[in-house]
mmCIF file of C-alpha atoms in Angstrom:
data_model
loop_
_atom_site.group_PDB
_atom_site.id
_atom_site.type_symbol
_atom_site.label_atom_id
_atom_site.label_comp_id
_atom_site.label_asym_id
_atom_site.label_seq_id
_atom_site.Cartn_x
_atom_site.Cartn_y
_atom_site.Cartn_z
ATOM 1 C CA MET A 1 0.000 0.000 0.000
ATOM 2 C CA ASN A 2 2.448 2.649 -1.216
ATOM 3 C CA ILE A 3 1.656 6.268 -1.857
ATOM 4 C CA ASN A 4 1.390 6.784 -5.606
ATOM 5 C CA GLN A 5 4.688 8.174 -6.910
ATOM 6 C CA GLY A 6 3.149 10.511 -9.483
ATOM 7 C CA PHE A 7 2.463 14.209 -8.972
ATOM 8 C CA LEU A 8 -0.219 13.610 -6.347
ATOM 9 C CA GLY A 9 2.024 11.115 -4.595
ATOM 10 C CA LYS A 10 4.822 13.657 -4.280
ATOM 11 C CA LEU A 11 2.342 15.947 -2.561
ATOM 12 C CA GLY A 12 1.380 13.143 -0.172
ATOM 13 C CA MET A 13 -2.065 12.637 -1.726
ATOM 14 C CA ASP A 14 -2.713 9.149 -3.050
ATOM 15 C CA SER A 15 -4.395 9.167 -6.465
ATOM 16 C CA LYS A 16 -6.900 6.500 -5.374
ATOM 17 C CA MET A 17 -8.211 8.796 -2.635
ATOM 18 C CA ALA A 18 -8.012 12.085 -4.579
ATOM 19 C CA MET A 19 -11.709 12.092 -5.547
ATOM 20 C CA GLY A 20 -12.563 11.652 -1.887
ATOM 21 C CA TYR A 21 -10.587 14.758 -0.931
ATOM 22 C CA PHE A 22 -12.347 16.849 -3.586
ATOM 23 C CA GLY A 23 -15.710 15.396 -2.623
ATOM 24 C CA VAL A 24 -15.202 16.326 1.023
ATOM 25 C CA MET A 25 -14.258 19.870 0.011
ATOM 26 C CA LEU A 26 -17.419 20.350 -2.092
ATOM 27 C CA PHE A 27 -19.664 18.789 0.547
ATOM 28 C CA MET A 28 -18.244 21.123 3.188
ATOM 29 C CA ILE A 29 -18.814 24.181 0.967
ATOM 30 C CA GLY A 30 -22.482 23.240 1.031
ATOM 31 C CA ASP A 31 -22.412 22.713 4.772
ATOM 32 C CA GLY A 32 -20.540 25.898 5.661
ATOM 33 C CA LEU A 33 -21.567 28.577 3.184
ATOM 34 C CA GLU A 34 -23.853 30.241 5.773
ATOM 35 C CA GLN A 35 -21.450 30.030 8.691
ATOM 36 C CA GLY A 36 -20.110 33.583 8.560
ATOM 37 C CA TRP A 37 -23.466 35.374 8.192
ATOM 38 C CA LEU A 38 -26.413 33.227 9.349
ATOM 39 C CA SER A 39 -26.243 34.433 12.959
ATOM 40 C CA SER A 40 -26.400 38.118 12.007
ATOM 41 C CA TYR A 41 -29.222 37.342 9.529
ATOM 42 C CA LEU A 42 -31.251 35.591 12.241
ATOM 43 C CA ILE A 43 -30.678 38.432 14.700
ATOM 44 C CA ASP A 44 -31.719 40.994 12.071
ATOM 45 C CA ASN A 45 -34.922 38.986 11.545
ATOM 46 C CA GLY A 46 -36.062 38.734 15.141
ATOM 47 C CA LEU A 47 -33.895 36.320 17.126
ATOM 48 C CA THR A 48 -31.810 37.455 20.086
ATOM 49 C CA VAL A 49 -28.070 36.775 20.364
ATOM 50 C CA GLN A 50 -28.849 34.140 23.002
ATOM 51 C CA GLN A 51 -31.422 32.427 20.745
ATOM 52 C CA SER A 52 -28.946 32.405 17.866
ATOM 53 C CA ALA A 53 -26.317 30.943 20.191
ATOM 54 C CA LEU A 54 -28.846 28.281 21.259
ATOM 55 C CA LEU A 55 -29.476 27.339 17.627
ATOM 56 C CA PHE A 56 -25.756 26.983 16.903
ATOM 57 C CA SER A 57 -25.183 25.119 20.176
ATOM 58 C CA THR A 58 -27.971 22.643 19.400
ATOM 59 C CA TYR A 59 -26.479 22.145 15.975
ATOM 60 C CA GLY A 60 -23.080 21.627 17.585
ATOM 61 C CA PHE A 61 -24.466 19.035 19.994
ATOM 62 C CA ALA A 62 -25.893 17.073 17.062
ATOM 63 C CA VAL A 63 -22.543 17.339 15.292
ATOM 64 C CA ALA A 64 -20.802 16.037 18.421
ATOM 65 C CA ILE A 65 -23.029 12.972 18.711
ATOM 66 C CA SER A 66 -22.688 12.184 15.026
ATOM 67 C CA ALA A 67 -18.941 12.770 15.097
ATOM 68 C CA TRP A 68 -18.503 10.476 18.099
ATOM 69 C CA PHE A 69 -19.994 7.496 16.320
ATOM 70 C CA SER A 70 -18.692 8.275 12.846
ATOM 71 C CA GLY A 71 -15.460 6.358 13.384
ATOM 72 C CA VAL A 72 -16.928 3.100 14.615
ATOM 73 C CA LEU A 73 -19.816 3.296 12.134
ATOM 74 C CA ALA A 74 -17.268 3.625 9.344
ATOM 75 C CA GLU A 75 -15.737 0.348 10.500
ATOM 76 C CA VAL A 76 -19.026 -1.442 11.154
ATOM 77 C CA LEU A 77 -20.908 -0.344 8.008
ATOM 78 C CA GLY A 78 -17.968 0.638 5.843
ATOM 79 C CA PRO A 79 -17.059 4.209 4.918
ATOM 80 C CA ARG A 80 -19.252 4.416 1.824
ATOM 81 C CA LYS A 81 -22.495 3.487 3.621
ATOM 82 C CA THR A 82 -21.665 5.781 6.543
ATOM 83 C CA MET A 83 -20.976 8.667 4.175
ATOM 84 C CA ALA A 84 -24.221 8.014 2.281
ATOM 85 C CA MET A 85 -26.126 8.088 5.560
ATOM 86 C CA GLY A 86 -24.618 11.493 6.257
ATOM 87 C CA VAL A 87 -25.792 12.828 2.891
ATOM 88 C CA VAL A 88 -29.380 11.698 3.508
ATOM 89 C CA LEU A 89 -29.540 13.304 6.957
ATOM 90 C CA PHE A 90 -28.044 16.569 5.712
ATOM 91 C CA VAL A 91 -30.466 16.857 2.799
ATOM 92 C CA LEU A 92 -33.499 15.992 4.926
ATOM 93 C CA GLY A 93 -32.587 18.518 7.622
ATOM 94 C CA THR A 94 -31.877 21.230 5.053
ATOM 95 C CA LEU A 95 -35.193 20.753 3.261
ATOM 96 C CA ILE A 96 -37.320 21.101 6.405
ATOM 97 C CA PHE A 97 -35.186 23.940 7.811
ATOM 98 C CA LEU A 98 -35.514 26.010 4.625
ATOM 99 C CA LEU A 99 -39.114 25.150 3.762
ATOM 100 C CA VAL A 100 -40.616 25.541 7.244
ATOM 101 C CA GLY A 101 -38.128 26.705 9.874
ATOM 102 C CA LEU A 102 -36.590 29.864 8.420
ATOM 103 C CA PRO A 103 -39.731 31.263 6.732
ATOM 104 C CA THR A 104 -41.628 31.139 10.042
ATOM 105 C CA MET A 105 -38.650 31.963 12.314
ATOM 106 C CA ASN A 106 -40.185 29.367 14.647
ATOM 107 C CA LEU A 107 -37.410 28.274 16.986
ATOM 108 C CA ALA A 108 -39.270 25.073 17.875
ATOM 109 C CA ILE A 109 -38.939 23.982 14.239
ATOM 110 C CA MET A 110 -35.534 25.529 13.549
ATOM 111 C CA LEU A 111 -33.747 23.795 16.432
ATOM 112 C CA PRO A 112 -34.477 20.141 15.523
ATOM 113 C CA THR A 113 -34.192 20.614 11.753
ATOM 114 C CA TYR A 114 -30.896 22.517 11.884
ATOM 115 C CA ALA A 115 -29.676 19.837 14.302
ATOM 116 C CA LEU A 116 -30.728 17.115 11.837
ATOM 117 C CA ARG A 117 -28.647 18.929 9.245
ATOM 118 C CA GLY A 118 -25.760 18.854 11.719
ATOM 119 C CA LEU A 119 -25.930 15.066 11.995
ATOM 120 C CA GLY A 120 -24.965 14.787 8.345
ATOM 121 C CA TYR A 121 -21.503 16.217 7.802
ATOM 122 C CA PRO A 122 -19.582 14.268 10.479
ATOM 123 C CA LEU A 123 -20.844 10.964 9.106
ATOM 124 C CA PHE A 124 -19.737 12.041 5.650
ATOM 125 C CA SER A 125 -16.411 13.732 6.328
ATOM 126 C CA TYR A 126 -15.116 11.920 9.400
ATOM 127 C CA ALA A 127 -15.940 8.509 7.940
ATOM 128 C CA PHE A 128 -13.645 9.473 5.079
ATOM 129 C CA LEU A 129 -10.978 10.495 7.611
ATOM 130 C CA VAL A 130 -11.141 7.039 9.227
ATOM 131 C CA TRP A 131 -10.838 5.549 5.753
ATOM 132 C CA LEU A 132 -7.612 7.547 5.339
ATOM 133 C CA THR A 133 -6.087 6.447 8.662
ATOM 134 C CA TYR A 134 -6.341 2.824 7.539
ATOM 135 C CA TYR A 135 -5.243 3.462 3.976
ATOM 136 C CA ALA A 136 -2.218 5.754 4.408
ATOM 137 C CA PRO A 137 1.131 4.273 5.534
ATOM 138 C CA ALA A 138 2.355 5.413 8.973
ATOM 139 C CA GLU A 139 5.258 7.469 7.641
ATOM 140 C CA LYS A 140 2.855 9.535 5.505
ATOM 141 C CA LEU A 141 -0.101 9.631 7.897
ATOM 142 C CA GLY A 142 0.494 13.178 9.138
ATOM 143 C CA THR A 143 0.602 14.463 5.575
ATOM 144 C CA ALA A 144 -2.449 12.419 4.546
ATOM 145 C CA VAL A 145 -4.609 13.780 7.369
ATOM 146 C CA GLY A 146 -3.167 17.218 6.657
ATOM 147 C CA TRP A 147 -4.622 16.978 3.151
ATOM 148 C CA PHE A 148 -7.948 15.910 4.650
ATOM 149 C CA TRP A 149 -8.078 18.991 6.859
ATOM 150 C CA VAL A 150 -7.061 21.124 3.880
ATOM 151 C CA SER A 151 -10.083 19.804 1.988
ATOM 152 C CA PHE A 152 -12.380 20.033 5.015
ATOM 153 C CA ALA A 153 -11.451 23.577 6.049
ATOM 154 C CA ALA A 154 -11.202 24.857 2.466
ATOM 155 C CA GLY A 155 -14.814 23.884 1.910
ATOM 156 C CA LEU A 156 -16.322 24.641 5.311
ATOM 157 C CA ASN A 157 -14.643 27.911 6.122
ATOM 158 C CA VAL A 158 -12.902 29.406 3.085
ATOM 159 C CA LEU A 159 -14.666 28.681 -0.178
ATOM 160 C CA GLY A 160 -18.069 28.731 1.510
ATOM 161 C CA ALA A 161 -17.393 32.197 2.948
ATOM 162 C CA TYR A 162 -15.969 33.555 -0.303
ATOM 163 C CA TYR A 163 -18.857 32.061 -2.266
ATOM 164 C CA SER A 164 -21.372 33.714 0.075
ATOM 165 C CA SER A 165 -19.623 37.095 -0.140
ATOM 166 C CA LEU A 166 -19.950 36.917 -3.939
ATOM 167 C CA VAL A 167 -23.498 35.618 -4.367
ATOM 168 C CA LEU A 168 -25.409 37.070 -1.402
ATOM 169 C CA PRO A 169 -25.893 40.481 -3.085
ATOM 170 C CA TYR A 170 -27.437 38.729 -6.103
ATOM 171 C CA LEU A 171 -29.187 35.631 -4.760
ATOM 172 C CA GLY A 172 -30.166 36.787 -1.281
ATOM 173 C CA GLU A 173 -30.009 34.669 1.840
ATOM 174 C CA MET A 174 -32.618 31.994 1.048
ATOM 175 C CA LYS A 175 -31.441 31.161 -2.473
ATOM 176 C CA THR A 176 -27.842 31.064 -1.252
ATOM 177 C CA LEU A 177 -28.878 28.504 1.365
ATOM 178 C CA TRP A 178 -30.714 26.431 -1.270
ATOM 179 C CA SER A 179 -27.588 26.351 -3.430
ATOM 180 C CA ALA A 180 -25.865 24.325 -0.702
ATOM 181 C CA LEU A 181 -27.642 21.207 -1.952
ATOM 182 C CA VAL A 182 -25.872 21.463 -5.318
ATOM 183 C CA PHE A 183 -22.431 21.378 -3.686
ATOM 184 C CA VAL A 184 -23.457 18.502 -1.412
ATOM 185 C CA ALA A 185 -24.782 16.413 -4.313
ATOM 186 C CA ILE A 186 -21.621 16.821 -6.408
ATOM 187 C CA GLY A 187 -19.372 16.178 -3.409
ATOM 188 C CA ALA A 188 -21.244 13.001 -2.552
ATOM 189 C CA ILE A 189 -20.865 11.653 -6.089
ATOM 190 C CA LEU A 190 -17.124 12.324 -6.104
ATOM 191 C CA ALA A 191 -16.356 10.917 -2.663
ATOM 192 C CA ILE A 192 -18.735 7.968 -2.534
ATOM 193 C CA VAL A 193 -19.199 6.878 -6.140
ATOM 194 C CA LEU A 194 -15.995 7.897 -7.927
ATOM 195 C CA ASN A 195 -13.412 7.405 -5.159
ATOM 196 C CA LYS A 196 -11.297 4.434 -6.241
ATOM 197 C CA ASP A 197 -10.292 2.644 -3.053
ATOM 198 C CA ASP A 198 -12.782 -0.097 -2.188
ATOM 199 C CA GLY A 199 -12.601 0.431 1.581
ATOM 200 C CA SER A 200 -12.238 -3.300 2.075
ATOM 201 C CA ASN A 201 -10.049 -2.829 5.152
ATOM 202 C CA ARG A 202 -13.054 -2.312 7.411
ATOM 203 C CA LYS A 203 -13.519 -4.701 10.301
ATOM 204 C CA LYS A 204 -15.380 -7.968 9.888
ATOM 205 C CA PHE A 205 -17.693 -9.139 12.671
ATOM 206 C CA GLU A 206 -18.825 -12.663 13.524
ATOM 207 C CA SER A 207 -22.169 -11.598 15.003
ATOM 208 C CA LYS A 208 -24.410 -8.620 15.762
ATOM 209 C CA ALA A 209 -23.379 -8.874 19.421
ATOM 210 C CA GLU A 210 -19.739 -8.446 18.460
ATOM 211 C CA MET A 211 -20.708 -5.503 16.256
ATOM 212 C CA MET A 212 -22.594 -3.792 19.087
ATOM 213 C CA LYS A 213 -19.680 -4.366 21.435
ATOM 214 C CA TYR A 214 -17.397 -2.618 19.006
ATOM 215 C CA LEU A 215 -19.829 0.284 18.637
ATOM 216 C CA SER A 216 -19.508 0.847 22.389
ATOM 217 C CA LYS A 217 -15.754 1.018 21.870
ATOM 218 C CA GLY A 218 -16.257 4.558 20.613
ATOM 219 C CA ILE A 219 -17.123 5.437 24.227
ATOM 220 C CA THR A 220 -15.094 3.049 26.361
ATOM 221 C CA ILE A 221 -11.741 3.567 24.652
ATOM 222 C CA ALA A 222 -11.514 7.071 26.147
ATOM 223 C CA PHE A 223 -11.362 5.399 29.577
ATOM 224 C CA GLU A 224 -9.346 2.349 28.589
ATOM 225 C CA ARG A 225 -6.742 4.618 26.974
ATOM 226 C CA PRO A 226 -6.855 7.876 29.004
ATOM 227 C CA LYS A 227 -4.452 9.607 26.605
ATOM 228 C CA VAL A 228 -7.016 9.104 23.856
ATOM 229 C CA GLY A 229 -9.579 10.821 26.086
ATOM 230 C CA LEU A 230 -7.190 13.706 26.727
ATOM 231 C CA GLY A 231 -6.693 14.055 22.985
ATOM 232 C CA GLY A 232 -10.457 14.390 22.612
ATOM 233 C CA ILE A 233 -10.493 17.250 25.137
ATOM 234 C CA VAL A 234 -7.706 19.053 23.286
ATOM 235 C CA ARG A 235 -9.558 18.605 19.986
ATOM 236 C CA THR A 236 -12.667 20.142 21.567
ATOM 237 C CA ILE A 237 -10.711 23.250 22.549
ATOM 238 C CA ASN A 238 -8.993 23.391 19.143
ATOM 239 C CA THR A 239 -11.863 24.896 17.142
ATOM 240 C CA ALA A 240 -14.232 25.925 19.953
ATOM 241 C CA GLY A 241 -12.902 29.464 19.800
ATOM 242 C CA ALA A 242 -12.926 29.600 16.018
ATOM 243 C CA TYR A 243 -16.520 28.352 15.752
ATOM 244 C CA GLY A 244 -17.710 30.529 18.639
ATOM 245 C CA LEU A 245 -16.477 33.646 16.851
ATOM 246 C CA VAL A 246 -19.248 33.522 14.242
ATOM 247 C CA VAL A 247 -21.952 33.990 16.880
ATOM 248 C CA PHE A 248 -20.756 37.311 18.319
ATOM 249 C CA LEU A 249 -17.710 38.692 16.476
ATOM 250 C CA PRO A 250 -19.562 39.816 13.291
ATOM 251 C CA ALA A 251 -21.661 42.213 15.400
ATOM 252 C CA TYR A 252 -18.495 43.572 17.057
ATOM 253 C CA MET A 253 -16.727 44.038 13.729
ATOM 254 C CA ILE A 254 -19.722 45.815 12.159
ATOM 255 C CA GLU A 255 -20.015 48.009 15.260
ATOM 256 C CA ILE A 256 -16.337 48.945 14.837
ATOM 257 C CA GLY A 257 -17.051 49.986 11.254
ATOM 258 C CA PHE A 258 -16.448 46.984 8.967
ATOM 259 C CA THR A 259 -19.051 46.083 6.340
ATOM 260 C CA ARG A 260 -20.544 42.582 6.195
ATOM 261 C CA THR A 261 -18.584 41.861 3.018
ATOM 262 C CA GLU A 262 -15.330 42.963 4.676
ATOM 263 C CA TRP A 263 -16.046 40.760 7.686
ATOM 264 C CA LEU A 264 -16.758 37.740 5.456
ATOM 265 C CA GLN A 265 -13.484 38.331 3.636
ATOM 266 C CA ILE A 266 -11.566 38.622 6.930
ATOM 267 C CA TYR A 267 -13.224 35.429 8.132
ATOM 268 C CA ALA A 268 -12.389 33.691 4.867
ATOM 269 C CA ALA A 269 -8.768 34.885 5.152
ATOM 270 C CA LEU A 270 -8.585 33.305 8.614
ATOM 271 C CA TRP A 271 -9.605 29.952 7.196
ATOM 272 C CA THR A 272 -7.566 30.318 4.006
ATOM 273 C CA SER A 273 -4.516 30.522 6.240
ATOM 274 C CA ASN A 274 -5.850 27.556 8.184
ATOM 275 C CA VAL A 275 -6.164 25.496 5.000
ATOM 276 C CA ILE A 276 -2.588 26.225 3.935
ATOM 277 C CA PHE A 277 -1.153 25.539 7.378
ATOM 278 C CA ASN A 278 -3.195 22.341 7.804
ATOM 279 C CA LEU A 279 -0.826 20.789 5.297
ATOM 280 C CA ILE A 280 2.275 22.597 6.553
ATOM 281 C CA TRP A 281 1.751 21.499 10.149
ATOM 282 C CA GLY A 282 1.010 17.946 8.994
ATOM 283 C CA VAL A 283 4.436 17.811 7.327
ATOM 284 C CA VAL A 284 6.129 19.647 10.226
ATOM 285 C CA GLY A 285 4.521 17.283 12.714
ATOM 286 C CA ASP A 286 5.889 14.268 10.842
ATOM 287 C CA LYS A 287 9.380 15.788 11.090
ATOM 288 C CA LEU A 288 9.517 17.558 14.458
ATOM 289 C CA GLY A 289 6.980 15.653 16.513
ATOM 290 C CA TRP A 290 3.197 15.591 16.581
ATOM 291 C CA ARG A 291 2.782 16.474 20.259
ATOM 292 C CA ASN A 292 5.231 19.373 20.230
ATOM 293 C CA THR A 293 3.539 20.937 17.201
ATOM 294 C CA VAL A 294 0.107 20.799 18.847
ATOM 295 C CA MET A 295 1.334 22.014 22.223
ATOM 296 C CA TRP A 296 3.414 25.039 21.226
ATOM 297 C CA PHE A 297 2.127 26.249 17.882
ATOM 298 C CA GLY A 298 -1.462 25.184 18.559
ATOM 299 C CA GLY A 299 -2.262 25.737 22.231
ATOM 300 C CA VAL A 300 0.119 28.562 23.097
ATOM 301 C CA GLY A 301 -0.099 30.152 19.642
ATOM 302 C CA CYS A 302 -3.907 30.314 19.655
ATOM 303 C CA ALA A 303 -4.021 31.659 23.212
ATOM 304 C CA ILE A 304 -2.016 34.691 22.095
ATOM 305 C CA THR A 305 -3.340 35.304 18.600
ATOM 306 C CA ILE A 306 -7.086 35.049 19.284
ATOM 307 C CA MET A 307 -6.884 38.181 21.425
ATOM 308 C CA THR A 308 -5.560 40.221 18.498
ATOM 309 C CA LEU A 309 -8.984 39.871 16.841
ATOM 310 C CA TYR A 310 -10.347 42.135 19.570
ATOM 311 C CA TYR A 311 -7.531 44.500 20.391
ATOM 312 C CA ILE A 312 -6.375 45.379 16.863
ATOM 313 C CA PRO A 313 -9.828 46.644 15.753
ATOM 314 C CA LEU A 314 -10.315 48.269 19.170
ATOM 315 C CA TYR A 315 -7.176 50.399 18.925
ATOM 316 C CA MET A 316 -6.805 50.721 15.140
ATOM 317 C CA GLY A 317 -10.461 50.961 14.145
ATOM 318 C CA PRO A 318 -11.790 49.262 10.975
ATOM 319 C CA ASN A 319 -8.302 48.676 9.600
ATOM 320 C CA TYR A 320 -9.013 45.943 7.059
ATOM 321 C CA TRP A 321 -5.448 44.820 6.396
ATOM 322 C CA ALA A 322 -4.246 44.812 10.006
ATOM 323 C CA THR A 323 -7.300 42.821 11.098
ATOM 324 C CA THR A 324 -6.925 40.453 8.148
ATOM 325 C CA ILE A 325 -3.286 39.763 9.103
ATOM 326 C CA ALA A 326 -4.349 39.058 12.687
ATOM 327 C CA ALA A 327 -6.985 36.626 11.410
ATOM 328 C CA ILE A 328 -4.436 34.918 9.145
ATOM 329 C CA ILE A 329 -2.021 34.323 12.039
ATOM 330 C CA PHE A 330 -4.775 32.982 14.280
ATOM 331 C CA GLY A 331 -5.957 30.665 11.504
ATOM 332 C CA ALA A 332 -2.430 29.301 11.118
ATOM 333 C CA CYS A 333 -2.252 28.511 14.836
ATOM 334 C CA VAL A 334 -5.657 26.774 14.799
ATOM 335 C CA ALA A 335 -4.236 24.498 12.082
ATOM 336 C CA ALA A 336 -1.339 23.429 14.315
ATOM 337 C CA PHE A 337 -3.669 20.943 16.056
ATOM 338 C CA VAL A 338 -3.766 18.848 12.844
ATOM 339 C CA PRO A 339 -1.174 16.255 14.043
ATOM 340 C CA LEU A 340 -3.723 15.087 16.634
ATOM 341 C CA SER A 341 -5.354 13.127 13.798
ATOM 342 C CA ALA A 342 -2.118 11.138 13.434
ATOM 343 C CA LEU A 343 -1.158 10.992 17.117
ATOM 344 C CA ILE A 344 -4.431 9.783 18.657
ATOM 345 C CA PRO A 345 -5.030 6.752 16.344
ATOM 346 C CA SER A 346 -1.394 5.774 16.952
ATOM 347 C CA LEU A 347 -2.154 5.498 20.670
ATOM 348 C CA ALA A 348 -4.628 2.690 19.878
ATOM 349 C CA PRO A 349 -3.399 1.071 16.642
ATOM 350 C CA GLU A 350 -5.673 -1.948 17.065
ATOM 351 C CA ASN A 351 -8.753 0.296 17.400
ATOM 352 C CA ARG A 352 -8.058 3.256 15.157
ATOM 353 C CA GLY A 353 -11.716 3.805 14.305
ATOM 354 C CA ALA A 354 -12.726 3.935 17.970
ATOM 355 C CA ALA A 355 -9.841 6.303 18.753
ATOM 356 C CA MET A 356 -10.849 8.511 15.848
ATOM 357 C CA SER A 357 -14.416 8.518 17.169
ATOM 358 C CA VAL A 358 -13.154 10.168 20.356
ATOM 359 C CA LEU A 359 -11.200 12.699 18.321
ATOM 360 C CA ASN A 360 -14.207 13.292 16.080
ATOM 361 C CA LEU A 361 -16.369 13.755 19.176
ATOM 362 C CA GLY A 362 -13.979 16.509 20.228
ATOM 363 C CA ALA A 363 -14.289 18.112 16.791
ATOM 364 C CA GLY A 364 -18.071 17.952 17.063
ATOM 365 C CA LEU A 365 -18.154 19.195 20.652
ATOM 366 C CA SER A 366 -16.165 22.255 19.616
ATOM 367 C CA THR A 367 -19.123 23.376 17.494
ATOM 368 C CA PHE A 368 -21.279 23.052 20.628
ATOM 369 C CA VAL A 369 -18.915 24.408 23.279
ATOM 370 C CA GLY A 370 -17.850 27.508 21.330
ATOM 371 C CA PRO A 371 -21.371 28.932 20.812
ATOM 372 C CA ALA A 372 -22.561 27.647 24.222
ATOM 373 C CA LEU A 373 -19.900 29.716 26.004
ATOM 374 C CA VAL A 374 -21.175 32.755 24.110
ATOM 375 C CA GLY A 375 -24.762 32.091 25.189
ATOM 376 C CA LEU A 376 -23.721 31.603 28.812
ATOM 377 C CA PHE A 377 -21.317 34.504 29.272
ATOM 378 C CA ILE A 378 -21.814 37.181 26.591
ATOM 379 C CA GLY A 379 -24.327 39.018 28.765
ATOM 380 C CA SER A 380 -21.972 39.238 31.740
ATOM 381 C CA VAL A 381 -18.450 39.504 30.310
ATOM 382 C CA GLY A 382 -19.044 40.897 26.819
ATOM 383 C CA THR A 383 -17.011 40.328 23.677
ATOM 384 C CA VAL A 384 -13.584 40.742 25.248
ATOM 385 C CA GLY A 385 -14.479 38.439 28.155
ATOM 386 C CA ILE A 386 -15.512 35.623 25.805
ATOM 387 C CA LEU A 387 -12.229 35.936 23.929
ATOM 388 C CA TRP A 388 -10.249 35.774 27.187
ATOM 389 C CA ILE A 389 -12.164 32.587 28.102
ATOM 390 C CA TYR A 390 -11.156 31.050 24.773
ATOM 391 C CA SER A 391 -7.556 32.153 25.304
ATOM 392 C CA GLY A 392 -7.466 30.459 28.707
ATOM 393 C CA LEU A 393 -8.842 27.243 27.229
ATOM 394 C CA TYR A 394 -6.084 27.214 24.617
ATOM 395 C CA LEU A 395 -3.451 27.461 27.363
ATOM 396 C CA ILE A 396 -5.141 24.546 29.145
ATOM 397 C CA SER A 397 -4.943 22.502 25.923
ATOM 398 C CA ALA A 398 -1.180 23.123 25.780
ATOM 399 C CA LEU A 399 -0.846 21.904 29.359
ATOM 400 C CA ILE A 400 -2.878 18.763 28.623
ATOM 401 C CA MET A 401 -0.624 17.921 25.680
ATOM 402 C CA ARG A 402 2.300 17.502 28.086
ATOM 403 C CA PHE A 403 0.657 14.199 29.068
ATOM 404 C CA VAL A 404 -0.339 12.908 25.602
ATOM 405 C CA THR A 405 2.763 10.886 24.749
ATOM 406 C CA LEU A 406 3.468 7.802 22.658
ATOM 407 C CA PRO A 407 5.149 4.679 24.078
ATOM 408 C CA LYS A 408 8.901 5.284 24.404
ATOM 409 C CA ASP A 409 9.916 2.557 21.978
ATOM 410 C CA GLU A 410 7.487 3.456 19.188
ATOM 411 C CA VAL A 411 8.578 5.229 16.006
ATOM 412 C CA VAL A 412 5.914 6.962 13.912
ATOM 413 C CA GLY A 413 5.858 9.811 11.476
ATOM 414 C CA GLY A 414 9.619 9.616 11.089
ATOM 415 C CA VAL A 415 10.099 10.722 14.708
ATOM 416 C CA SER A 416 10.624 8.425 17.669
ATOM 417 C CA ALA A 417 8.300 8.730 20.634
ATOM 418 C CA LYS A 418 11.325 9.707 22.688
ATOM 419 C CA THR A 419 11.904 12.634 20.362
ATOM 420 C CA GLN A 420 8.228 13.532 20.390
ATOM 421 C CA ALA A 421 8.378 13.734 24.168
ATOM 422 C CA VAL A 422 11.104 16.351 24.095
ATOM 423 C CA HIS A 423 9.645 19.783 24.805
#
């Protein structure tokens, strides 16, 4: 199972899996095209900041549940079936949300349907990530998952935001939301139908009882392997701040003097940087150590740089380029958590899918925790207080990473565990 030695192979992207990468990117454009502006749209149309935060938190909780089980489902059902299940749930949730929920602004309808939509993308994208962890050789695993996060973040946070900034003035909010289904349909065809690897490395089970026992592994492994559980906590913190920003920071930026288009471009620049550095940190992690990359560039880096998103506009006003540079640096630091996707499965090589389920749960929980912190504390501590809370969490993640180490005699990613343990 060697990485193809052609052009894609030299980049660390196997040609058999290339369609899957592109499919994930298109699917995530459809999922994330409203991320940078939906909250402000809802608030402008009658919801409070707290109600908007509740909607995003409920969505995040659904994402967390789906993400938790995506890894083991990918092994039990196979990645293709798991991904197809994700497509169905996303489409169903989107249809009801757009046909009934948004036109009535009825929160009782919006909450469950937007949550149903949230069940879809983890099953699609994270099942593909599990597929990769089995397919890619150990010495290229950091780079392979780096390419996954490039595709994921490019769709969810960059191309979706840029697409919205271009089409919103012409299509309006509702038609822009409907266009998501086009991206999802094309992405599903590429990743599920046209992707070349057969996914035959999934686990085989003797009975339904054995299958159900393995499904529970997605929960129990966090306790059987405490370092896997710690990795899940760090992954939760990783993007909690980044996803929480969309609930309250647009209002702050517009109050400072930025236009909505400028804010969307700043937000897209943040994630453009993240996409580029997803791959860079994957390669760096393979060379210098997965844990060290996450701890210093991720935890400590994010703790410092997230605060610039408040203080630079505060003291410099609506300075587009200065704020964009601050967003770019923060986005690069958020990407430095990428080696977790290589480190955590390596802590449980016999149960990679279950270990990835814990990591995926953390990714899903971040979409819940980030907005939930806004809903809980925005009224009492304001914008700057929320950002300081996120900064503190990033420092805690760096501290936790001190304890997430590989066995001393294991060599992965071209770096021995002994080297990875060096601070």
